[in-house]
PDB file of C-alpha atoms in Angstrom:
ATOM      1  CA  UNK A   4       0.000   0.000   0.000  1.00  0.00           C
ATOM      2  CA  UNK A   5       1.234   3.713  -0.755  1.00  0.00           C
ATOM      3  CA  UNK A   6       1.625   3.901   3.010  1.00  0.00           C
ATOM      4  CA  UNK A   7       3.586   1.345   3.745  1.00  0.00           C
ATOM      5  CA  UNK A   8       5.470   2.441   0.684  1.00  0.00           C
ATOM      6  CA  UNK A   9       6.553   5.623   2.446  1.00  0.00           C
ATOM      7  CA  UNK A  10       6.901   3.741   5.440  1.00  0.00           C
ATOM      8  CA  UNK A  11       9.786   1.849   3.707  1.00  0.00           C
ATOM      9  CA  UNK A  12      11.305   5.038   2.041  1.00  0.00           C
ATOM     10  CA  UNK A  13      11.577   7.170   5.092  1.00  0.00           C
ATOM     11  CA  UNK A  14      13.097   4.267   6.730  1.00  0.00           C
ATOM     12  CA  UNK A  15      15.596   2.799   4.398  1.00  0.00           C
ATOM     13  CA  UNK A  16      15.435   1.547   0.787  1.00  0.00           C
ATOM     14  CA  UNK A  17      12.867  -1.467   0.372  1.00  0.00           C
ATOM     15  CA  UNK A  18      14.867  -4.915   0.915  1.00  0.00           C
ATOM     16  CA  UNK A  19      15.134  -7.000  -2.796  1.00  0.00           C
ATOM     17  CA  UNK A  20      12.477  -9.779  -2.741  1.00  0.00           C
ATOM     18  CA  UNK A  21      13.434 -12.517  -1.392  1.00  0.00           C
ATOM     19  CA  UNK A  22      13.559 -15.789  -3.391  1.00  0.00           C
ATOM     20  CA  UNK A  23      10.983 -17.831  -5.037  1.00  0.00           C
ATOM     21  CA  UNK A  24       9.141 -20.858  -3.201  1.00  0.00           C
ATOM     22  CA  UNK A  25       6.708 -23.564  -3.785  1.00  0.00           C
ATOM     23  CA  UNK A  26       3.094 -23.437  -2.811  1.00  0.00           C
ATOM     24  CA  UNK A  27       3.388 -26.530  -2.665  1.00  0.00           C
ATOM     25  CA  UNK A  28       0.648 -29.624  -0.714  1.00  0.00           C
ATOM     26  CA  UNK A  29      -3.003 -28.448  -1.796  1.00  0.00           C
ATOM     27  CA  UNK A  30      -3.679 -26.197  -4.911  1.00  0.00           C
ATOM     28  CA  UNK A  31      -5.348 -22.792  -3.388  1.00  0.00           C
ATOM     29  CA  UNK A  32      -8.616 -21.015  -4.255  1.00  0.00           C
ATOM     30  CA  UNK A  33      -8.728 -17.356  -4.066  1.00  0.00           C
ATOM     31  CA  UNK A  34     -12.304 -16.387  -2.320  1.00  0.00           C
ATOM     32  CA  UNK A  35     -11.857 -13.505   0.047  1.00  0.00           C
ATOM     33  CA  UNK A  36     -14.817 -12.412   1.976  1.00  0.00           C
ATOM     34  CA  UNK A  37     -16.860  -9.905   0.055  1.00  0.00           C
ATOM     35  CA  UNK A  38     -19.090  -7.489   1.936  1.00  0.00           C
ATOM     36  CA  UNK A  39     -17.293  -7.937   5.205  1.00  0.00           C
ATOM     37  CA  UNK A  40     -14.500  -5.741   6.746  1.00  0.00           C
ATOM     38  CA  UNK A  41     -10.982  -7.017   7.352  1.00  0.00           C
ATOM     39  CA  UNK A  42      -8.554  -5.260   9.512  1.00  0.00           C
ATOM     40  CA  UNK A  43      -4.256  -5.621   8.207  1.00  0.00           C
ATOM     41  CA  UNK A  44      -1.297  -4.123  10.265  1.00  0.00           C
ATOM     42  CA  UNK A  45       1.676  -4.089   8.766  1.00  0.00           C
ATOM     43  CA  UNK A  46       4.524  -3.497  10.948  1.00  0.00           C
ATOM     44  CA  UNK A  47       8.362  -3.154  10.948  1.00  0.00           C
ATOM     45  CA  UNK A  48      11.010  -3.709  14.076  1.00  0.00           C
ATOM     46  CA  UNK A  49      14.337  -2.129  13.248  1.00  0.00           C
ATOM     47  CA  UNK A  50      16.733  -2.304  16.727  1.00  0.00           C
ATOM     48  CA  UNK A  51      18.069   1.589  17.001  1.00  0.00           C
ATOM     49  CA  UNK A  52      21.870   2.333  18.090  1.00  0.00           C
ATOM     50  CA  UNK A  53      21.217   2.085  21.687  1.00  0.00           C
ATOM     51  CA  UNK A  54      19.798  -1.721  21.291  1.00  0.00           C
ATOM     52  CA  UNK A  55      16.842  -0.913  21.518  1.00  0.00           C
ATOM     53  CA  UNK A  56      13.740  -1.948  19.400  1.00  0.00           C
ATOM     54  CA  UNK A  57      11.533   0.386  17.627  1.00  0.00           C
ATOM     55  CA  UNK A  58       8.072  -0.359  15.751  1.00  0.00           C
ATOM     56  CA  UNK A  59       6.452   1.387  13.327  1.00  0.00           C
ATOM     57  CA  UNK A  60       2.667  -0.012  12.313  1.00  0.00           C
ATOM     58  CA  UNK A  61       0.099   0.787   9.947  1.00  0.00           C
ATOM     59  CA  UNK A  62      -3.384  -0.224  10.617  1.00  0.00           C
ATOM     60  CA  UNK A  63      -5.809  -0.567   7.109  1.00  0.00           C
ATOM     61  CA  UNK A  64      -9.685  -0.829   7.196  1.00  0.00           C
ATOM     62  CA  UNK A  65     -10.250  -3.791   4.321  1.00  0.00           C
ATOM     63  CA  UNK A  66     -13.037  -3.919   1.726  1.00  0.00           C
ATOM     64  CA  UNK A  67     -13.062  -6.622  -0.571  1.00  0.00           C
ATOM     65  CA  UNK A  68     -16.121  -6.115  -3.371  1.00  0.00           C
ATOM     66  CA  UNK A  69     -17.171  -7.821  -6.614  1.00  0.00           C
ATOM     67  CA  UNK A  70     -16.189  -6.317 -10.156  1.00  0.00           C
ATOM     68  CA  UNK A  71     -16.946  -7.948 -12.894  1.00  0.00           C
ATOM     69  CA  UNK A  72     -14.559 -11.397 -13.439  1.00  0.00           C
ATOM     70  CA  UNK A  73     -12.204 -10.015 -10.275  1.00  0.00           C
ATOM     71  CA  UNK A  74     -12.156  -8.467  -7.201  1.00  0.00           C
ATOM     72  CA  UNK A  75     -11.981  -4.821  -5.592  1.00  0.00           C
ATOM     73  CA  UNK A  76     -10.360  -4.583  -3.086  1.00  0.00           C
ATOM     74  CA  UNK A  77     -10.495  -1.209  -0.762  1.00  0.00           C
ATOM     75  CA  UNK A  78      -7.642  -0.125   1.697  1.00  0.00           C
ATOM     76  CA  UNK A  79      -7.932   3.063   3.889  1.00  0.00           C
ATOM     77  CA  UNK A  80      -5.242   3.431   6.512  1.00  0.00           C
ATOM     78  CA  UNK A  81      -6.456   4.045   9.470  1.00  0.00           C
ATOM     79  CA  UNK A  82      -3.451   5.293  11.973  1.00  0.00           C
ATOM     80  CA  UNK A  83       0.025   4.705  12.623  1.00  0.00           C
ATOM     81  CA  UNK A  84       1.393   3.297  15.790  1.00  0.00           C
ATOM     82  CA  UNK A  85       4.682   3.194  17.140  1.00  0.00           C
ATOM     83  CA  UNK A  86       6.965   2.604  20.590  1.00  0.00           C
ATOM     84  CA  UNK A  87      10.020   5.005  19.283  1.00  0.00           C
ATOM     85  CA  UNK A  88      10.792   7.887  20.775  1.00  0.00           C
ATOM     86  CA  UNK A  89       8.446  10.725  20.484  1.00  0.00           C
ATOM     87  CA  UNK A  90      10.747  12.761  18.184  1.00  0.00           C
ATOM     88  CA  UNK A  91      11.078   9.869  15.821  1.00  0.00           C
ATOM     89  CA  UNK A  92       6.876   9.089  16.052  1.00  0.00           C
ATOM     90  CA  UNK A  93       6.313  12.808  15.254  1.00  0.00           C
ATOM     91  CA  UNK A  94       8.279  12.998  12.201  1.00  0.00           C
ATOM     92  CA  UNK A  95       6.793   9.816  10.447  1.00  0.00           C
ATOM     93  CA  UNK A  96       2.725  10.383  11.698  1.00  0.00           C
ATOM     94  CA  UNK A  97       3.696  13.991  10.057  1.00  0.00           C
ATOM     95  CA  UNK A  98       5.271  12.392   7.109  1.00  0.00           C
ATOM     96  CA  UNK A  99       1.755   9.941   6.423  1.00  0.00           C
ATOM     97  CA  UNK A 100      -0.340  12.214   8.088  1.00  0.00           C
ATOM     98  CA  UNK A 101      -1.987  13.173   4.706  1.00  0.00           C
ATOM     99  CA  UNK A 102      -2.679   9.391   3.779  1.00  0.00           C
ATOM    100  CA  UNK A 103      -4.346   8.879   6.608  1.00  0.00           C
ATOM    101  CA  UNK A 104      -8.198   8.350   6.001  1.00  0.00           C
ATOM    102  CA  UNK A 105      -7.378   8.123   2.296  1.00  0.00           C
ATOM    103  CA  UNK A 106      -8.886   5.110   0.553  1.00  0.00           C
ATOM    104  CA  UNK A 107      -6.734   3.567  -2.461  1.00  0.00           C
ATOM    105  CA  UNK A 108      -8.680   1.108  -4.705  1.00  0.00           C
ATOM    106  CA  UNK A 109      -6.848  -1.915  -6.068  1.00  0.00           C
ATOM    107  CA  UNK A 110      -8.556  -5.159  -8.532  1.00  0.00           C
ATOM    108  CA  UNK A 111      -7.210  -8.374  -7.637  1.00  0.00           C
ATOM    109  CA  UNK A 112      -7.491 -11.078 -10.715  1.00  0.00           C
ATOM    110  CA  UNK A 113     -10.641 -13.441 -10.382  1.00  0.00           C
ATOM    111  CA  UNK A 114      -7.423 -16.155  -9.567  1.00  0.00           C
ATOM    112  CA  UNK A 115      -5.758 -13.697  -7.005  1.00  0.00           C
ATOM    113  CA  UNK A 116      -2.910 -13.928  -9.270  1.00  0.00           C
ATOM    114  CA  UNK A 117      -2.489 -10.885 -10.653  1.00  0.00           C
ATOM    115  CA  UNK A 118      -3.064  -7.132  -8.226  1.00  0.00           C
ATOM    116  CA  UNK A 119      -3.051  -3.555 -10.212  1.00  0.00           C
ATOM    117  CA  UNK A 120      -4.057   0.108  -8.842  1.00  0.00           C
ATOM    118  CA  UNK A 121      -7.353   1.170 -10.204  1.00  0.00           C
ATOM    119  CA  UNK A 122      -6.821   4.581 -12.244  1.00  0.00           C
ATOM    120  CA  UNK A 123      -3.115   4.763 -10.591  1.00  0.00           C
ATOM    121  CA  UNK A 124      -2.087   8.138 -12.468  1.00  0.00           C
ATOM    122  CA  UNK A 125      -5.100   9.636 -11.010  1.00  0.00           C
ATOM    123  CA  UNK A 126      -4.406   8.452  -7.481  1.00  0.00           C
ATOM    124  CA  UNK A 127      -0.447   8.612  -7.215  1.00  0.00           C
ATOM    125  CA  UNK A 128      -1.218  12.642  -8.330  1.00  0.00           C
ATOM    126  CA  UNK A 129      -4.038  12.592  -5.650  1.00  0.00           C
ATOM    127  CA  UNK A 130      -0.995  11.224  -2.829  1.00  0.00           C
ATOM    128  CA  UNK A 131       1.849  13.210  -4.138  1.00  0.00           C
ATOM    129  CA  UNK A 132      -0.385  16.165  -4.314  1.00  0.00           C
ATOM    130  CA  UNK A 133      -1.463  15.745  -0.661  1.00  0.00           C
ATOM    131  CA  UNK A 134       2.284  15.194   0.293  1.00  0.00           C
ATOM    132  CA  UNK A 135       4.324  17.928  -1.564  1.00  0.00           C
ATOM    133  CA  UNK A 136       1.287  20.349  -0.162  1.00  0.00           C
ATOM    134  CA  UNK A 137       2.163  19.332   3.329  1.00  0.00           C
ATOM    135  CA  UNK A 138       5.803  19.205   2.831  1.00  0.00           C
ATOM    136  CA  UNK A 139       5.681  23.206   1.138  1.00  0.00           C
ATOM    137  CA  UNK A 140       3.205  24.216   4.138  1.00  0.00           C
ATOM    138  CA  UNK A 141       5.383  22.788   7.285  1.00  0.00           C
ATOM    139  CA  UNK A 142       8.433  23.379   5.556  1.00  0.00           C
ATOM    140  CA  UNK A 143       9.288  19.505   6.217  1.00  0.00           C
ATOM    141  CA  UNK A 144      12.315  18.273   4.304  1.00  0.00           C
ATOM    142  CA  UNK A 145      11.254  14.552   4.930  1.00  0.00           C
ATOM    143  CA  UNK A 146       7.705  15.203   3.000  1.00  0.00           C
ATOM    144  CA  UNK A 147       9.435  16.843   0.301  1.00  0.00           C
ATOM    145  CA  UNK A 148      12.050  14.249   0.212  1.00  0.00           C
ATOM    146  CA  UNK A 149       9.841  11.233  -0.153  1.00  0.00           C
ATOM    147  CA  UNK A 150       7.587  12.907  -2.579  1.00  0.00           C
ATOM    148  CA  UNK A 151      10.840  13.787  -5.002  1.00  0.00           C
ATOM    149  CA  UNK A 152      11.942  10.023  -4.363  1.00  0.00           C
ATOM    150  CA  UNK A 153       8.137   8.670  -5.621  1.00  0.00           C
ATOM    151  CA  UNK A 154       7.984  11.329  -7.991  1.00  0.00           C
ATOM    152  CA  UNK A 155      11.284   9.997  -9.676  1.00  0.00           C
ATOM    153  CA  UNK A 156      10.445   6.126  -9.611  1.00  0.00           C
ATOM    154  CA  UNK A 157       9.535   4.999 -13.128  1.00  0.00           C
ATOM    155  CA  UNK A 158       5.236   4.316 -12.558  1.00  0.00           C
ATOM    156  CA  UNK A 159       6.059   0.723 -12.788  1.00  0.00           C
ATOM    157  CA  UNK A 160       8.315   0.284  -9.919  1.00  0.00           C
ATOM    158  CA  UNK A 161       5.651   2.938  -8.090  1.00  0.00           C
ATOM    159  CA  UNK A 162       3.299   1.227  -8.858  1.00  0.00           C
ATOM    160  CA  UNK A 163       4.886  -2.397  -7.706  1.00  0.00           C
ATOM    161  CA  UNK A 164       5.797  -0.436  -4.714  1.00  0.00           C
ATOM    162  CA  UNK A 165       2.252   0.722  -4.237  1.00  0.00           C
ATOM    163  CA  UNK A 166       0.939  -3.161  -4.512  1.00  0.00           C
ATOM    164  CA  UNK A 167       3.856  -4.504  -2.712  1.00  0.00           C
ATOM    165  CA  UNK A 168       1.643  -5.458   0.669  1.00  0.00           C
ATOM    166  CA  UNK A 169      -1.307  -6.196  -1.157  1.00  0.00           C
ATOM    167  CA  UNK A 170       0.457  -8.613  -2.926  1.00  0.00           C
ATOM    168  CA  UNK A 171       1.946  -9.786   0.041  1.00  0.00           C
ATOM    169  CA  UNK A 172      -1.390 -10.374   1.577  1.00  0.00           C
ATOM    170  CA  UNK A 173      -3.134 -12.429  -1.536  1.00  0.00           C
ATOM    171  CA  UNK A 174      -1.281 -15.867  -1.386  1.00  0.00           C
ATOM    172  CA  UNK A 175      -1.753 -16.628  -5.430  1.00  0.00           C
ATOM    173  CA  UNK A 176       0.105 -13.040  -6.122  1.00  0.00           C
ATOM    174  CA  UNK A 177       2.728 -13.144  -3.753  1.00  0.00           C
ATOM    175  CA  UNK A 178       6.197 -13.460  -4.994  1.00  0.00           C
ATOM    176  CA  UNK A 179       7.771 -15.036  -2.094  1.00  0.00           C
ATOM    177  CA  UNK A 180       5.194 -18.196  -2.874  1.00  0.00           C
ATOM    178  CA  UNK A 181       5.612 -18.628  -6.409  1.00  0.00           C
ATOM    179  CA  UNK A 182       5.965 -21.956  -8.034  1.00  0.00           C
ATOM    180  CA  UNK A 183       9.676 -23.344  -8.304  1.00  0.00           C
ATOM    181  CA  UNK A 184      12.039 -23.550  -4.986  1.00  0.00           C
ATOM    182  CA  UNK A 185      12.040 -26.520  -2.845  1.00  0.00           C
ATOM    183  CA  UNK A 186      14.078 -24.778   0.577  1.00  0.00           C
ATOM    184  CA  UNK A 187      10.526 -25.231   2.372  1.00  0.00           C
ATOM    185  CA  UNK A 188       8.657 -26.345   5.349  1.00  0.00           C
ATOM    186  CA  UNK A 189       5.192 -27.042   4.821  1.00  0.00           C
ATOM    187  CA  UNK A 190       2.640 -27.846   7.051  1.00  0.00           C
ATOM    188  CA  UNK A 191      -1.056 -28.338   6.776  1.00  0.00           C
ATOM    189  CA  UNK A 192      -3.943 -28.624   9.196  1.00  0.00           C
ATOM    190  CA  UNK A 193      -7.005 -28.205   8.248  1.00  0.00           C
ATOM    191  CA  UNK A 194      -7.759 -24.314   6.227  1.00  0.00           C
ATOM    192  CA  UNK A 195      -4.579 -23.866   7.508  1.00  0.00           C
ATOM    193  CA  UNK A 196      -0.709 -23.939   5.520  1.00  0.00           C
ATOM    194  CA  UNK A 197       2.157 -22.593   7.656  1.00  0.00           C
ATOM    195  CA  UNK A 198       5.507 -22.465   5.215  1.00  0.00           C
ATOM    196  CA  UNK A 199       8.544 -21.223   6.421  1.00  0.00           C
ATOM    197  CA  UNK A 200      12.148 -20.998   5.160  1.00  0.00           C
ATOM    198  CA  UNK A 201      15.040 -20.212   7.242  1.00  0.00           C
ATOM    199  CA  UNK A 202      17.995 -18.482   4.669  1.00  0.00           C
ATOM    200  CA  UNK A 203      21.773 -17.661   6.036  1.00  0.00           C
ATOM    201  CA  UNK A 204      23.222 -15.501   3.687  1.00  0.00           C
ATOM    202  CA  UNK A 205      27.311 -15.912   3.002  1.00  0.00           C
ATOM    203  CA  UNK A 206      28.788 -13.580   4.749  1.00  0.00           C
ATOM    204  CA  UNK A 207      31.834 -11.408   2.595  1.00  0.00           C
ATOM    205  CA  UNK A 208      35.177 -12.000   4.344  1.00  0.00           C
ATOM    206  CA  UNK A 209      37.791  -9.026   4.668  1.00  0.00           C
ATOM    207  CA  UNK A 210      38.203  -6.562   6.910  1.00  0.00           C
ATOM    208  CA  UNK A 211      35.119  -5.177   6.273  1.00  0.00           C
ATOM    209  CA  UNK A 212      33.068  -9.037   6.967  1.00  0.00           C
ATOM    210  CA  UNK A 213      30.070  -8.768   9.461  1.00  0.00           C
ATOM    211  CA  UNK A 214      28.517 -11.735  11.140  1.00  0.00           C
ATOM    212  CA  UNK A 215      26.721 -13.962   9.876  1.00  0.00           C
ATOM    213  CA  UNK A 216      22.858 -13.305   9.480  1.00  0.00           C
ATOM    214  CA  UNK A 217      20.197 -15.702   9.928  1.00  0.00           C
ATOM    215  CA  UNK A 218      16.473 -14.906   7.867  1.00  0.00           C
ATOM    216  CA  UNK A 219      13.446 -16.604   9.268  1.00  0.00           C
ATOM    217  CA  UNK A 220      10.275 -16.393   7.149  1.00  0.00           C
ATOM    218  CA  UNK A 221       6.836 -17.773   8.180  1.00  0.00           C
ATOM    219  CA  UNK A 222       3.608 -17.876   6.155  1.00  0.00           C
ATOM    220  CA  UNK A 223       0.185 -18.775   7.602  1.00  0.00           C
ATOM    221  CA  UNK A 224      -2.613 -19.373   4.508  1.00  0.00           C
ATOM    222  CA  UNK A 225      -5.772 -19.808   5.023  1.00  0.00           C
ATOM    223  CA  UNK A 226      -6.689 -21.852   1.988  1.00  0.00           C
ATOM    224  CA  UNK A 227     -10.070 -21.879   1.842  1.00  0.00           C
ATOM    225  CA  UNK A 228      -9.965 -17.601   1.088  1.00  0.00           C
ATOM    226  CA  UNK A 229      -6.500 -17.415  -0.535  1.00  0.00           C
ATOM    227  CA  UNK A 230      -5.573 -14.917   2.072  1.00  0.00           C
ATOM    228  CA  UNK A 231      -2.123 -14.856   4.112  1.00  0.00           C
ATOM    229  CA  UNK A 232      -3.720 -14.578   7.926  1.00  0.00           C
ATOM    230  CA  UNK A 233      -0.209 -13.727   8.936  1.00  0.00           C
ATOM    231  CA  UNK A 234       3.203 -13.293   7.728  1.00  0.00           C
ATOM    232  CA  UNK A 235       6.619 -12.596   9.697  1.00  0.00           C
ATOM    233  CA  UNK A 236      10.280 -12.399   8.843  1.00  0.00           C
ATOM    234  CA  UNK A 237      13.243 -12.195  11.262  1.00  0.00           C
ATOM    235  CA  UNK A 238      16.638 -11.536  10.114  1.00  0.00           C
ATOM    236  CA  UNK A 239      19.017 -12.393  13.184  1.00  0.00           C
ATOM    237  CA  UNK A 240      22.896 -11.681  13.699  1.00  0.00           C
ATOM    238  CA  UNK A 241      25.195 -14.017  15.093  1.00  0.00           C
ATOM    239  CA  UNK A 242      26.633 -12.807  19.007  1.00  0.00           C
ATOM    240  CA  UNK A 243      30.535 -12.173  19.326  1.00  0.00           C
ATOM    241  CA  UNK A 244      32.449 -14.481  21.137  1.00  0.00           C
ATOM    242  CA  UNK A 245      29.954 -16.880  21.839  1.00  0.00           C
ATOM    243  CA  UNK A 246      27.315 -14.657  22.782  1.00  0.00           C
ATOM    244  CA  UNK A 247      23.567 -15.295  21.569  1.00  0.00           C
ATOM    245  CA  UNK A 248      22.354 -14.144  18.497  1.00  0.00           C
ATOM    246  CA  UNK A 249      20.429 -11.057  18.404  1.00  0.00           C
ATOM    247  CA  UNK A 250      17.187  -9.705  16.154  1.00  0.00           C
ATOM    248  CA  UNK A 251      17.843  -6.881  14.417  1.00  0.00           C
ATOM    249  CA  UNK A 252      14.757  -6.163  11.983  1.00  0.00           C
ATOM    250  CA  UNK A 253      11.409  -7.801  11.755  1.00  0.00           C
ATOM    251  CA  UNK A 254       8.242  -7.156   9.496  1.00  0.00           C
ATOM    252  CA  UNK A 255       4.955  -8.524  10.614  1.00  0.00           C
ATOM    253  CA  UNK A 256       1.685  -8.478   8.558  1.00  0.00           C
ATOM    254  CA  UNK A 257      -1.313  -9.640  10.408  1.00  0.00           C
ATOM    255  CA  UNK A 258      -4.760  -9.813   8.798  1.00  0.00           C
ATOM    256  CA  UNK A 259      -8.165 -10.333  10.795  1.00  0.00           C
ATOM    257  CA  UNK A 260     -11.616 -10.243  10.682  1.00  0.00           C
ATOM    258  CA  UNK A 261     -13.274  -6.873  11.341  1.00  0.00           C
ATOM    259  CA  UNK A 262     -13.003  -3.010  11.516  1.00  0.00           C
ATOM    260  CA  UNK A 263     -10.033  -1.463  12.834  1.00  0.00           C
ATOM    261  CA  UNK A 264     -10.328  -0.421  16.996  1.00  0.00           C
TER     262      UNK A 264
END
């Protein structure tokens, strides 16, 4: 979502995606639940220079609808919550502060395959328009920033940007679950699939070589909608001298039935 797309700029450059896996166990149908309201937070865990761990999380009212052979589906974020430290929670709610309440309208493929921004010219100028204003009035070099940075992306990476967690949240259209890799667990219970995939990186050697970094990914499907119910990736770094490991960053997406409280 556009807001979660900021999120990502004003925090660092969006990680590359990760690679592909298998869906692998049961084929899945794509049915979400039309007419009723969902509630998805998306949240990122970055530990700040005094060890400490900060959150950032966006909370989106959901509302998937019928049109024609697909599926509409209708995201409004809500509000922005966040542990940091008031300075640092100030800057960003000032940053999305014009996207909040905003509804942007995206059609999902009748197989959930396939996500696109409905009329995206007309509502990346309705964001950037809303963010360059506030930027100009409160003189906020973040704002202005961000909106240069979106302005510049070519529309289709803006626009993959803009889909990113929508894909993330429709199993059949997320990248990390396409056909092809076999580095899997899969488990299946029931409407439920949990996959996850643990990844260690090689580290570069030198005198520039950091530890080693563990990535722990977990996927919970519920396969009778299609939909991801949650999502969550780790990325830990080994402890010196024996020490245990320590999390570093973590992004959590959580999807569940209902408005927003």
């Amino acid at each position: 979502m556009i807001g979660a797309a900021l999120l990502l700029l004003a925090l660092e450059p969006p990680p590359a995606p990760p690679p592909p896996a298998s869906l692998a166990v049961a084929p899945l149908r794509f049915a979400p639940p039309v007419g009723e309201p969902m509630t998805y937070r998306v949240t990122s865990r970055r530990r700040a220079r005094d060890g400490s761990m900060a959150s950032y999380t966006l909370v989106y009212a959901l509302q998937w609808e019928r049109a024609g052979r697909g599926v509409q589906l209708a995201a409004t974020l809500r509000r922005i919550e966040s542990d940091a430290r008031p300075e640092l929670v100030q800057a960003l709610t000032g940053l999305l502060r014009p996207l909040i309440g905003q509804t942007i309208s995206y059609l999902v493929a009748a197989d959930g395959g396939r996500v696109d921004m409905i009329d995206p010219d007309a509502q990346w100028a309705r964001v950037l328009g809303k963010v360059q204003s506030m930027g100009a009035g409160a003189g906020q070099g973040e704002a202005k920033q961000v909106a240069g940075l979106l302005a510049s992306l070519p529309p289709a990476e803006r626009d993959k940007l803009a889909t990113a967690d929508i894909r993330a949240l429709v199993a059949p259209a997320n990248p990390a679950l396409a056909d092809g890799a076999s580095d899997l667990k899969v488990e299946q219970a029931g409407n439920r699939r949990t996959i996850t995939r643990i990844e260690r990186p090689a580290a570069a050697g030198g005198p520039d070589a950091r530890p080693p970094i563990e990535i722990a990914t977990s996927w919970t499907i519920d396969t009778a909608t299609g939909l991801i119910l949650g999502e969550r990736r780790a990325t830990w770094v080994a402890g010196e001298n024996g020490s245990e490991r320590r999390l570093v960053e973590e992004r959590i997406r959580d999807l569940a039935a209902g408005d927003p409280r």
